[in-house]
PDB file of N, CA and C in Angstrom:
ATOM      1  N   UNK A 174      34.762-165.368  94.315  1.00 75.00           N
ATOM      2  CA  UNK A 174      33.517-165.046  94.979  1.00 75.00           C
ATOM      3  C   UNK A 174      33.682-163.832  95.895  1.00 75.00           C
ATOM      4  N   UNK A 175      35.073-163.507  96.218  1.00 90.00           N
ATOM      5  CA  UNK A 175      35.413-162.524  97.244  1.00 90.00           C
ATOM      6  C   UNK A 175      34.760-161.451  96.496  1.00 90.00           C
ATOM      7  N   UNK A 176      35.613-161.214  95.557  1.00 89.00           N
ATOM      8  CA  UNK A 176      35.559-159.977  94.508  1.00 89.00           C
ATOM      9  C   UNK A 176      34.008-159.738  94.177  1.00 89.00           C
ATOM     10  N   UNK A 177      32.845-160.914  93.609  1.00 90.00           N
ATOM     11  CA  UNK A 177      31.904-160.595  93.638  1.00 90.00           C
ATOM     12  C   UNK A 177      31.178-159.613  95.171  1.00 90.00           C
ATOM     13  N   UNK A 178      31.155-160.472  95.748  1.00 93.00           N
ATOM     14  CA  UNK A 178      30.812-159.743  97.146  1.00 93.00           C
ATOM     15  C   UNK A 178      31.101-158.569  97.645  1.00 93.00           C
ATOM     16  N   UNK A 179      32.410-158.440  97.353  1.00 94.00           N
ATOM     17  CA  UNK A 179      32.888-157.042  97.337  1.00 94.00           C
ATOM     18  C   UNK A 179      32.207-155.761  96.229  1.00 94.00           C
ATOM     19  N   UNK A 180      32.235-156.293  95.351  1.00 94.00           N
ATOM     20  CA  UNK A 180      31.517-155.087  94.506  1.00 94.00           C
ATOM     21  C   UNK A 180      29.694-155.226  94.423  1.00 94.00           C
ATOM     22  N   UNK A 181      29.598-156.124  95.082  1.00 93.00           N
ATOM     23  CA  UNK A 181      27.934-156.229  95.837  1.00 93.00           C
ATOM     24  C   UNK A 181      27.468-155.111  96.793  1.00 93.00           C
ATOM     25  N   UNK A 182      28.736-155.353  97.813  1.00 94.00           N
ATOM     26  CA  UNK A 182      28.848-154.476  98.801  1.00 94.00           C
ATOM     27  C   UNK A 182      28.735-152.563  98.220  1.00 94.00           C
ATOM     28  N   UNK A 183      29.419-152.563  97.240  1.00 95.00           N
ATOM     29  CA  UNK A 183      29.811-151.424  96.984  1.00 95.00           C
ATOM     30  C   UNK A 183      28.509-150.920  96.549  1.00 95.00           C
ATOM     31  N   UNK A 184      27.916-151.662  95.676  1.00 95.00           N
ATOM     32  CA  UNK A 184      26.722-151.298  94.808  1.00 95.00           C
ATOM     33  C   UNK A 184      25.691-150.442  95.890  1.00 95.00           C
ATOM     34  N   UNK A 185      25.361-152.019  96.785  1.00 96.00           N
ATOM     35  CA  UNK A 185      24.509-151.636  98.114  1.00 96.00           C
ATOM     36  C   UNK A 185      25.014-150.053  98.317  1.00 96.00           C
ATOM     37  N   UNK A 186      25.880-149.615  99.029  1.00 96.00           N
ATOM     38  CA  UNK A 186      26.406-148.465  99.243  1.00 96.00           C
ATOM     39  C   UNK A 186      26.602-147.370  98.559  1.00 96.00           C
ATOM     40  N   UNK A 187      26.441-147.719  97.115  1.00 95.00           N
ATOM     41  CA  UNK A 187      25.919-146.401  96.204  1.00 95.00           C
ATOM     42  C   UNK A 187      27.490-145.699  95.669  1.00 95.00           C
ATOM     43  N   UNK A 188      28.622-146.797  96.379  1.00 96.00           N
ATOM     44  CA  UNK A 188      29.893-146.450  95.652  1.00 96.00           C
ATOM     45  C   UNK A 188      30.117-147.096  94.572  1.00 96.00           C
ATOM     46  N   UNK A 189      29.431-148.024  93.701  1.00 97.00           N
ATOM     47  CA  UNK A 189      29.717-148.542  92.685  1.00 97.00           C
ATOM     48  C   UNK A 189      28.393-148.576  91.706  1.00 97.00           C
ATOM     49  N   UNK A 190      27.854-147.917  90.756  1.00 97.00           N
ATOM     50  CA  UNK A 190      27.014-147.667  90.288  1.00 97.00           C
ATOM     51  C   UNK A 190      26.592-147.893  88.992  1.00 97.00           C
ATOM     52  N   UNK A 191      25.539-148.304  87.718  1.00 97.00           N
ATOM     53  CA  UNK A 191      25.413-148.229  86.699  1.00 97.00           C
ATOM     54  C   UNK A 191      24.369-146.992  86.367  1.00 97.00           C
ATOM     55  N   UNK A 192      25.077-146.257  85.496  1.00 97.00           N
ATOM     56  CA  UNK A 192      24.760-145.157  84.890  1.00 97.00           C
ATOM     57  C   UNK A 192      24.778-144.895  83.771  1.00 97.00           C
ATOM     58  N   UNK A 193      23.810-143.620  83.381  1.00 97.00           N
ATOM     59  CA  UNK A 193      24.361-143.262  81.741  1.00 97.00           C
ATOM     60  C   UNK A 193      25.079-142.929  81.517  1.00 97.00           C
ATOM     61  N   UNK A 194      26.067-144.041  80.438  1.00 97.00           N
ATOM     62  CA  UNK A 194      27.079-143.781  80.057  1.00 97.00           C
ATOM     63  C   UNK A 194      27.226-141.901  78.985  1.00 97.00           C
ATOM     64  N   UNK A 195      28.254-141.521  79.400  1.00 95.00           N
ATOM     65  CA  UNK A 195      28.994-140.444  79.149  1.00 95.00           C
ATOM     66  C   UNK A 195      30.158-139.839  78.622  1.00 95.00           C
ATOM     67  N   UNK A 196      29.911-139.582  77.461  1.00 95.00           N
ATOM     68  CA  UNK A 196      31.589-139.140  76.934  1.00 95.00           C
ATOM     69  C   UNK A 196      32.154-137.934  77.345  1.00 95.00           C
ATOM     70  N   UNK A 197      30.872-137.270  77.954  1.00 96.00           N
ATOM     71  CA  UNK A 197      31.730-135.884  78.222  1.00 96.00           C
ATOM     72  C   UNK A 197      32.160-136.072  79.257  1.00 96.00           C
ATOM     73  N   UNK A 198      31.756-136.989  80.495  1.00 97.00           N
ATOM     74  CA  UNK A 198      32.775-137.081  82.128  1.00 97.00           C
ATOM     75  C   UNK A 198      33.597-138.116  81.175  1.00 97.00           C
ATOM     76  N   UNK A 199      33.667-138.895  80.395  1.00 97.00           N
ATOM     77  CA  UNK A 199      34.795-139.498  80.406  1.00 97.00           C
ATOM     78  C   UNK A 199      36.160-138.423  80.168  1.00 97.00           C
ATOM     79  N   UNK A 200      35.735-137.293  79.130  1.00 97.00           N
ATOM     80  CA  UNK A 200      36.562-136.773  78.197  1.00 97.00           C
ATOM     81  C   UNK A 200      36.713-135.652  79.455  1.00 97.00           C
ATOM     82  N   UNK A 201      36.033-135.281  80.608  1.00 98.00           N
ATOM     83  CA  UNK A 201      36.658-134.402  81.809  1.00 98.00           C
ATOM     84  C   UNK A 201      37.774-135.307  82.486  1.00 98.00           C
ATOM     85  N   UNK A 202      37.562-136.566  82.723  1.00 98.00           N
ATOM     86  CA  UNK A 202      38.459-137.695  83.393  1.00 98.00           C
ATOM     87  C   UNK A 202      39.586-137.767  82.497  1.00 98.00           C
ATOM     88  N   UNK A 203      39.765-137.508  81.307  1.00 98.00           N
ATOM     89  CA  UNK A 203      41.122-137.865  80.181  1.00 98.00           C
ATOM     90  C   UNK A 203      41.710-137.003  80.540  1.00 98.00           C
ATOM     91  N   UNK A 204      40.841-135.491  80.521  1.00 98.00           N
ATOM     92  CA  UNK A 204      41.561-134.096  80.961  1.00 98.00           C
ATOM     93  C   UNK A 204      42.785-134.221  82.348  1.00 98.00           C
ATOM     94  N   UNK A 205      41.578-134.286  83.023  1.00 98.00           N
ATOM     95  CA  UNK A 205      42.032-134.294  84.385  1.00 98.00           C
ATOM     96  C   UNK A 205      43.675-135.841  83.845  1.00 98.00           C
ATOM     97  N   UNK A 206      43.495-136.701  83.581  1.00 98.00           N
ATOM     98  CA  UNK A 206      44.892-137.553  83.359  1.00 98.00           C
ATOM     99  C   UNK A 206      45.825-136.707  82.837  1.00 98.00           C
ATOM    100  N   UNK A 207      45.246-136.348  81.843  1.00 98.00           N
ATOM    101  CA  UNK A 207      46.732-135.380  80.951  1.00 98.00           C
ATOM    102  C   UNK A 207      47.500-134.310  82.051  1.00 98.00           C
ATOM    103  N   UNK A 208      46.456-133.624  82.989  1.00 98.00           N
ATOM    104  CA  UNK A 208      47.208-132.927  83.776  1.00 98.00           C
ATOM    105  C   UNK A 208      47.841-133.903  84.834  1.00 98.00           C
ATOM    106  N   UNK A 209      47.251-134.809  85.015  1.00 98.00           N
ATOM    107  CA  UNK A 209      48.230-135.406  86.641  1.00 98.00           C
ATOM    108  C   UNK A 209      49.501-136.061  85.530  1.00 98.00           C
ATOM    109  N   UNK A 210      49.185-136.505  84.119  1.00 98.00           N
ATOM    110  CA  UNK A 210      50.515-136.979  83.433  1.00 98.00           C
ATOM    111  C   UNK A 210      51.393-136.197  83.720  1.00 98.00           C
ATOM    112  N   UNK A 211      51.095-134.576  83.397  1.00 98.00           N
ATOM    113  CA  UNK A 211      52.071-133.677  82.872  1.00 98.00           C
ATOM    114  C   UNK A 211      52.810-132.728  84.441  1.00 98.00           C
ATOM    115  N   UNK A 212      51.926-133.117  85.401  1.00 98.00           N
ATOM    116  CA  UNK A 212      52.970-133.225  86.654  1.00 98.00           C
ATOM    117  C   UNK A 212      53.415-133.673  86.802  1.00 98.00           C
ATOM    118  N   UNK A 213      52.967-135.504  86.797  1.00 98.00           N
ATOM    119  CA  UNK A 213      53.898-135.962  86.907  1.00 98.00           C
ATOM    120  C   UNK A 213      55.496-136.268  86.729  1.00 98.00           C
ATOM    121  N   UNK A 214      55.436-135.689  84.989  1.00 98.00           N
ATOM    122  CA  UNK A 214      56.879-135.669  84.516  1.00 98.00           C
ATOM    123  C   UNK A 214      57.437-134.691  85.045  1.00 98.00           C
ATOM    124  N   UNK A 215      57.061-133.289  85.351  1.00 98.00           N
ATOM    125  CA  UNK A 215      57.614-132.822  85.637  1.00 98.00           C
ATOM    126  C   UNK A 215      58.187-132.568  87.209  1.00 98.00           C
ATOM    127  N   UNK A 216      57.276-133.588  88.039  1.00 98.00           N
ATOM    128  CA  UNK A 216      57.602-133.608  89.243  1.00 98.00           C
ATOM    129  C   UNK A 216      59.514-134.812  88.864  1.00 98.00           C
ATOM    130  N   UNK A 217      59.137-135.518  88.067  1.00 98.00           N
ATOM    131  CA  UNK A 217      60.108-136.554  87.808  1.00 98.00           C
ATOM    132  C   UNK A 217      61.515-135.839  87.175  1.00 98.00           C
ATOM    133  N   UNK A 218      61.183-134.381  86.672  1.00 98.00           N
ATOM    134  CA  UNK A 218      62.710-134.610  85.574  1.00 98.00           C
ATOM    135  C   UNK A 218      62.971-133.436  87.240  1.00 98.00           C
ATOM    136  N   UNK A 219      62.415-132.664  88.375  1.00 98.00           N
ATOM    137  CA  UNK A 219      63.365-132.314  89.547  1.00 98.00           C
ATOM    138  C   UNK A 219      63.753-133.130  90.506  1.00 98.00           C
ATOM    139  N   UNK A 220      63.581-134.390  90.100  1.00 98.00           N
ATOM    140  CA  UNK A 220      63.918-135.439  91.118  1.00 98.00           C
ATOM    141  C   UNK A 220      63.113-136.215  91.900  1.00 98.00           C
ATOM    142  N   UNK A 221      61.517-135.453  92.434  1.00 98.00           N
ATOM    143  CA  UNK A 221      60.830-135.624  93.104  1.00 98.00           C
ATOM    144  C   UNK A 221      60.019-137.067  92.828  1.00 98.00           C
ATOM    145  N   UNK A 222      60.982-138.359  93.047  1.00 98.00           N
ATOM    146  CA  UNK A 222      60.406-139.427  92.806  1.00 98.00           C
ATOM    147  C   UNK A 222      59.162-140.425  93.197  1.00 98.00           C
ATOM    148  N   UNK A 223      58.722-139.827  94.775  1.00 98.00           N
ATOM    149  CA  UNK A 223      57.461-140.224  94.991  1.00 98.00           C
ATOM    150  C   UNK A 223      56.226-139.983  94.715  1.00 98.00           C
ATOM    151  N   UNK A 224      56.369-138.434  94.443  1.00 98.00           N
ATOM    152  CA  UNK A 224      55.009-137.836  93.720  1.00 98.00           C
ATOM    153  C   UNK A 224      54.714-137.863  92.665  1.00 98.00           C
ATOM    154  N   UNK A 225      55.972-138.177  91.863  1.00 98.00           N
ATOM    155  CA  UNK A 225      55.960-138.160  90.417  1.00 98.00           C
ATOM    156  C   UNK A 225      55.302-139.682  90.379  1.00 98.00           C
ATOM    157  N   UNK A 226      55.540-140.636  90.551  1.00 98.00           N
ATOM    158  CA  UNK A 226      54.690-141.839  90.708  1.00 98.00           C
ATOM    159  C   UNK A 226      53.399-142.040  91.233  1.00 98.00           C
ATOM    160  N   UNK A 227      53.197-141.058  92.567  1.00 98.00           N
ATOM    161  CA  UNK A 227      51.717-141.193  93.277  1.00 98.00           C
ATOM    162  C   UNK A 227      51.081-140.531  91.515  1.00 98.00           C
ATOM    163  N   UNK A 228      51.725-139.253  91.260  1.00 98.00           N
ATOM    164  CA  UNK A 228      50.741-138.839  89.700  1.00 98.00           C
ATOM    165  C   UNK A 228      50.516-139.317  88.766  1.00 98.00           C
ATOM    166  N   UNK A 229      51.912-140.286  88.782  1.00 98.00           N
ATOM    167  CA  UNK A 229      51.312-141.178  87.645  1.00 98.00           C
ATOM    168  C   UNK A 229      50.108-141.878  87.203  1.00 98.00           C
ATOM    169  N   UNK A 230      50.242-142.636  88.764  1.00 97.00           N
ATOM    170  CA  UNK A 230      49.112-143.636  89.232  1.00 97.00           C
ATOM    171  C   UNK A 230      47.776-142.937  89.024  1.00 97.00           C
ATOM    172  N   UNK A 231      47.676-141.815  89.720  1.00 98.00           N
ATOM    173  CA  UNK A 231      46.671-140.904  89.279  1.00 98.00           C
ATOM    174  C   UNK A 231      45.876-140.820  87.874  1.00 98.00           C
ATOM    175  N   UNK A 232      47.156-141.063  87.119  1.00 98.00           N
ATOM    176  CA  UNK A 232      47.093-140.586  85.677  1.00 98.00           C
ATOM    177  C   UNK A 232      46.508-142.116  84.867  1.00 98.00           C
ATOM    178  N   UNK A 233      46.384-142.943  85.487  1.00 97.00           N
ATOM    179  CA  UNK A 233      46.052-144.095  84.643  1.00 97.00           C
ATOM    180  C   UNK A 233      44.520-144.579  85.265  1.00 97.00           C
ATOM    181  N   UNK A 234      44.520-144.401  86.858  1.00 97.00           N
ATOM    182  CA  UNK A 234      43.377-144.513  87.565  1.00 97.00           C
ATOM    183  C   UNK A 234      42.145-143.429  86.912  1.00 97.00           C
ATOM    184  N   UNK A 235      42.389-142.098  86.525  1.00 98.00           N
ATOM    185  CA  UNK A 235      41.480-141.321  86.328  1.00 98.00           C
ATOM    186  C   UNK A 235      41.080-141.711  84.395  1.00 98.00           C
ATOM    187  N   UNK A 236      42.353-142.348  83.901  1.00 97.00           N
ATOM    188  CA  UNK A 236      42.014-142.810  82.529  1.00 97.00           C
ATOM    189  C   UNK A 236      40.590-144.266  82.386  1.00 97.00           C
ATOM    190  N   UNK A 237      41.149-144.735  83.444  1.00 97.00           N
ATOM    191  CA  UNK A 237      40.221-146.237  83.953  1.00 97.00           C
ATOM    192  C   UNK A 237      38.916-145.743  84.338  1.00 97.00           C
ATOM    193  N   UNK A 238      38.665-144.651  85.364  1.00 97.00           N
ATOM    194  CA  UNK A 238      37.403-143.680  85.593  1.00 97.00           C
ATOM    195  C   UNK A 238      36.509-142.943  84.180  1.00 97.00           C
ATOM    196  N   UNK A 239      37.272-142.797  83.070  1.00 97.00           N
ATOM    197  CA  UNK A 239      36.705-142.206  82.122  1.00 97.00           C
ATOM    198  C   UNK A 239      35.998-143.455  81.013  1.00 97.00           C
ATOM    199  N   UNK A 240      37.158-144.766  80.988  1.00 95.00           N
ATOM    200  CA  UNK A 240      36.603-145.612  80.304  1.00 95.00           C
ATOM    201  C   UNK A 240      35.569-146.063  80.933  1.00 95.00           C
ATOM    202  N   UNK A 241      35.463-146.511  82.298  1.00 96.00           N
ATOM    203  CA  UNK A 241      34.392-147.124  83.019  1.00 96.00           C
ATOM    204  C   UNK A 241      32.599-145.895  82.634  1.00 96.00           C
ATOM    205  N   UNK A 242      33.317-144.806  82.584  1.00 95.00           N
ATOM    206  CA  UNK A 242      31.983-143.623  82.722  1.00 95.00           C
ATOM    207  C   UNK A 242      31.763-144.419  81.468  1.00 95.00           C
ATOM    208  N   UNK A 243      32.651-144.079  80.039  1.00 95.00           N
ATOM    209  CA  UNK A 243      32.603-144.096  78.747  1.00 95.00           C
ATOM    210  C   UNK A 243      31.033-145.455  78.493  1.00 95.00           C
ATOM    211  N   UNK A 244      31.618-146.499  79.088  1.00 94.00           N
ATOM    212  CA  UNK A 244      30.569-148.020  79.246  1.00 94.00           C
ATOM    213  C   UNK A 244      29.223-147.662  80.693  1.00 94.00           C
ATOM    214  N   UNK A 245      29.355-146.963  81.390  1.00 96.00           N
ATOM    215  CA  UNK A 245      28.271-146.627  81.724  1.00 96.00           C
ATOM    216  C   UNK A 245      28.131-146.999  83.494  1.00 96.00           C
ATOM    217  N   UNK A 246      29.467-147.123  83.906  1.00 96.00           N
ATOM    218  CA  UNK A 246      29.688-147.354  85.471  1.00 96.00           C
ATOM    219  C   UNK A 246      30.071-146.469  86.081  1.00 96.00           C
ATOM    220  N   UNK A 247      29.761-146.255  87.246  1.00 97.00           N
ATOM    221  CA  UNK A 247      30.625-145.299  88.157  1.00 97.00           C
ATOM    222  C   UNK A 247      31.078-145.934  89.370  1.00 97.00           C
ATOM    223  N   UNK A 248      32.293-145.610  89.399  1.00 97.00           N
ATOM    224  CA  UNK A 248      33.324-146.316  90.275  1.00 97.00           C
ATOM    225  C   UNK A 248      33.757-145.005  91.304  1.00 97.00           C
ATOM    226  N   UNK A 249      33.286-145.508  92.726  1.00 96.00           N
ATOM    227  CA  UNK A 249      34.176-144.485  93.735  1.00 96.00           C
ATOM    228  C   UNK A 249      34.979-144.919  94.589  1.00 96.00           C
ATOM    229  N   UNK A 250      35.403-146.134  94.142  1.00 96.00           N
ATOM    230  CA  UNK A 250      36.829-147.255  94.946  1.00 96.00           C
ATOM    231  C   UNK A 250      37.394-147.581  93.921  1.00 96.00           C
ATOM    232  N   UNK A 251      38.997-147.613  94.556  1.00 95.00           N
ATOM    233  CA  UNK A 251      39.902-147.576  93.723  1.00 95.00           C
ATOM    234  C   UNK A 251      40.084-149.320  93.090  1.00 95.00           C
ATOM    235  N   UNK A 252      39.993-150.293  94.546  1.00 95.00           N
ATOM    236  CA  UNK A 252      39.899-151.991  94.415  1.00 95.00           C
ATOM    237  C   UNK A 252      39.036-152.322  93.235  1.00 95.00           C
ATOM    238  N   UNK A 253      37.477-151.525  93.310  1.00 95.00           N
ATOM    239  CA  UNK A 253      36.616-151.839  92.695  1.00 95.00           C
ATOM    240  C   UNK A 253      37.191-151.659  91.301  1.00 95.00           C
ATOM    241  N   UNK A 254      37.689-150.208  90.943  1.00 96.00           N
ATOM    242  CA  UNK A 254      37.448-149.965  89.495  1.00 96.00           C
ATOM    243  C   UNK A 254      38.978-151.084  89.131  1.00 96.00           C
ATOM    244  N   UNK A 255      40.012-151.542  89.789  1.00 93.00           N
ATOM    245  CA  UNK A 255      40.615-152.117  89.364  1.00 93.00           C
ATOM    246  C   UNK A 255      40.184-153.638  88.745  1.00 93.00           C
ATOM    247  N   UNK A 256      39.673-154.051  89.841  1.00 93.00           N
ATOM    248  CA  UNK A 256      38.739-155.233  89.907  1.00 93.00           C
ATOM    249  C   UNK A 256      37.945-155.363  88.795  1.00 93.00           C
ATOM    250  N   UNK A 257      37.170-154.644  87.981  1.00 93.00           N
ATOM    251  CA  UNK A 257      36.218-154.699  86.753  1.00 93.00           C
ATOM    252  C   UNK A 257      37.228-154.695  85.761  1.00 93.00           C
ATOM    253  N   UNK A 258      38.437-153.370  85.881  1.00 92.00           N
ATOM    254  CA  UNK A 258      38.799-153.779  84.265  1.00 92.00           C
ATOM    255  C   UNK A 258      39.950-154.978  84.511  1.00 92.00           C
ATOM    256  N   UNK A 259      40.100-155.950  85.784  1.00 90.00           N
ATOM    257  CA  UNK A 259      40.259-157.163  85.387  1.00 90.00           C
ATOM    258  C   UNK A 259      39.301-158.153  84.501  1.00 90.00           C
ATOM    259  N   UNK A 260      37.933-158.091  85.484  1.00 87.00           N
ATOM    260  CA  UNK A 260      36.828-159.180  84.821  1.00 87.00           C
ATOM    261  C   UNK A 260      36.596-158.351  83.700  1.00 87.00           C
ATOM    262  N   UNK A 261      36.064-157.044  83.322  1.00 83.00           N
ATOM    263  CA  UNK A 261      34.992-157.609  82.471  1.00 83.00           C
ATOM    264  C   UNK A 261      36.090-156.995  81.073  1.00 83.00           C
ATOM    265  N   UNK A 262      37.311-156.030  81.491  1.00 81.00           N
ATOM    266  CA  UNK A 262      38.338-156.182  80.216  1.00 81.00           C
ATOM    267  C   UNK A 262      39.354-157.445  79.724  1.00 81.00           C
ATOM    268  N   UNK A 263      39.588-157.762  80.889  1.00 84.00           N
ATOM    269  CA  UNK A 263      40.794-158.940  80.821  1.00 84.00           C
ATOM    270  C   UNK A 263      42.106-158.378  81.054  1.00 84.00           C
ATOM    271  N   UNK A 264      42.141-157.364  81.450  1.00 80.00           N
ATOM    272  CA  UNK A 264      43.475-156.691  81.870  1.00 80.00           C
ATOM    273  C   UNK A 264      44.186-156.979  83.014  1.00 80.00           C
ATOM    274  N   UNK A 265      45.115-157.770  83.413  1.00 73.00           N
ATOM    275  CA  UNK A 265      45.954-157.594  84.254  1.00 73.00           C
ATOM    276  C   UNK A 265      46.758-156.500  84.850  1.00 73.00           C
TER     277      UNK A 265
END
């Protein structure tokens, strides 16, 4: 019930939204992943082990932003967009 409430909250506030769905912000959001991927590695093969992970993270969060556009949501919290592709994908 938390989680509901919470993305109640968000809605109210205009950070969590249903929209027309979009392949072209999804397919700007894939973009944008491939580049935080491709820092990332390369922040990783000079050693630079924290950023190379903050990019990673980047890199899967902005993939989750494109599927969510793709179905027709817009997500501007990070809890939130995690939170949906628990419920409504089943993803852990």
């Amino acid at each position: 019930m938390k989680k509901i409430n919470f993305l109640i909250k968000l809605h109210k506030e205009d950070k969590l939204l249903v929209v027309e769905p979009s392949n072209e912000i999804k397919e700007a959001y894939i973009q944008r992943s491939n580049e935080s991927l491709s820092s990332a590695r390369a922040l990783l093969k000079i050693g630079n082990l924290k950023d190379s992970v903050a990019l990673a993270y980047y890199s899967m969060y902005h993939q989750l932003l494109g599927l969510l556009f793709r179905i027709g949501v817009k997500s501007e919290n990070h809890a939130a967009s995690i939170i949906l592709l628990k419920e409504v994908f089943g993803i852990d």
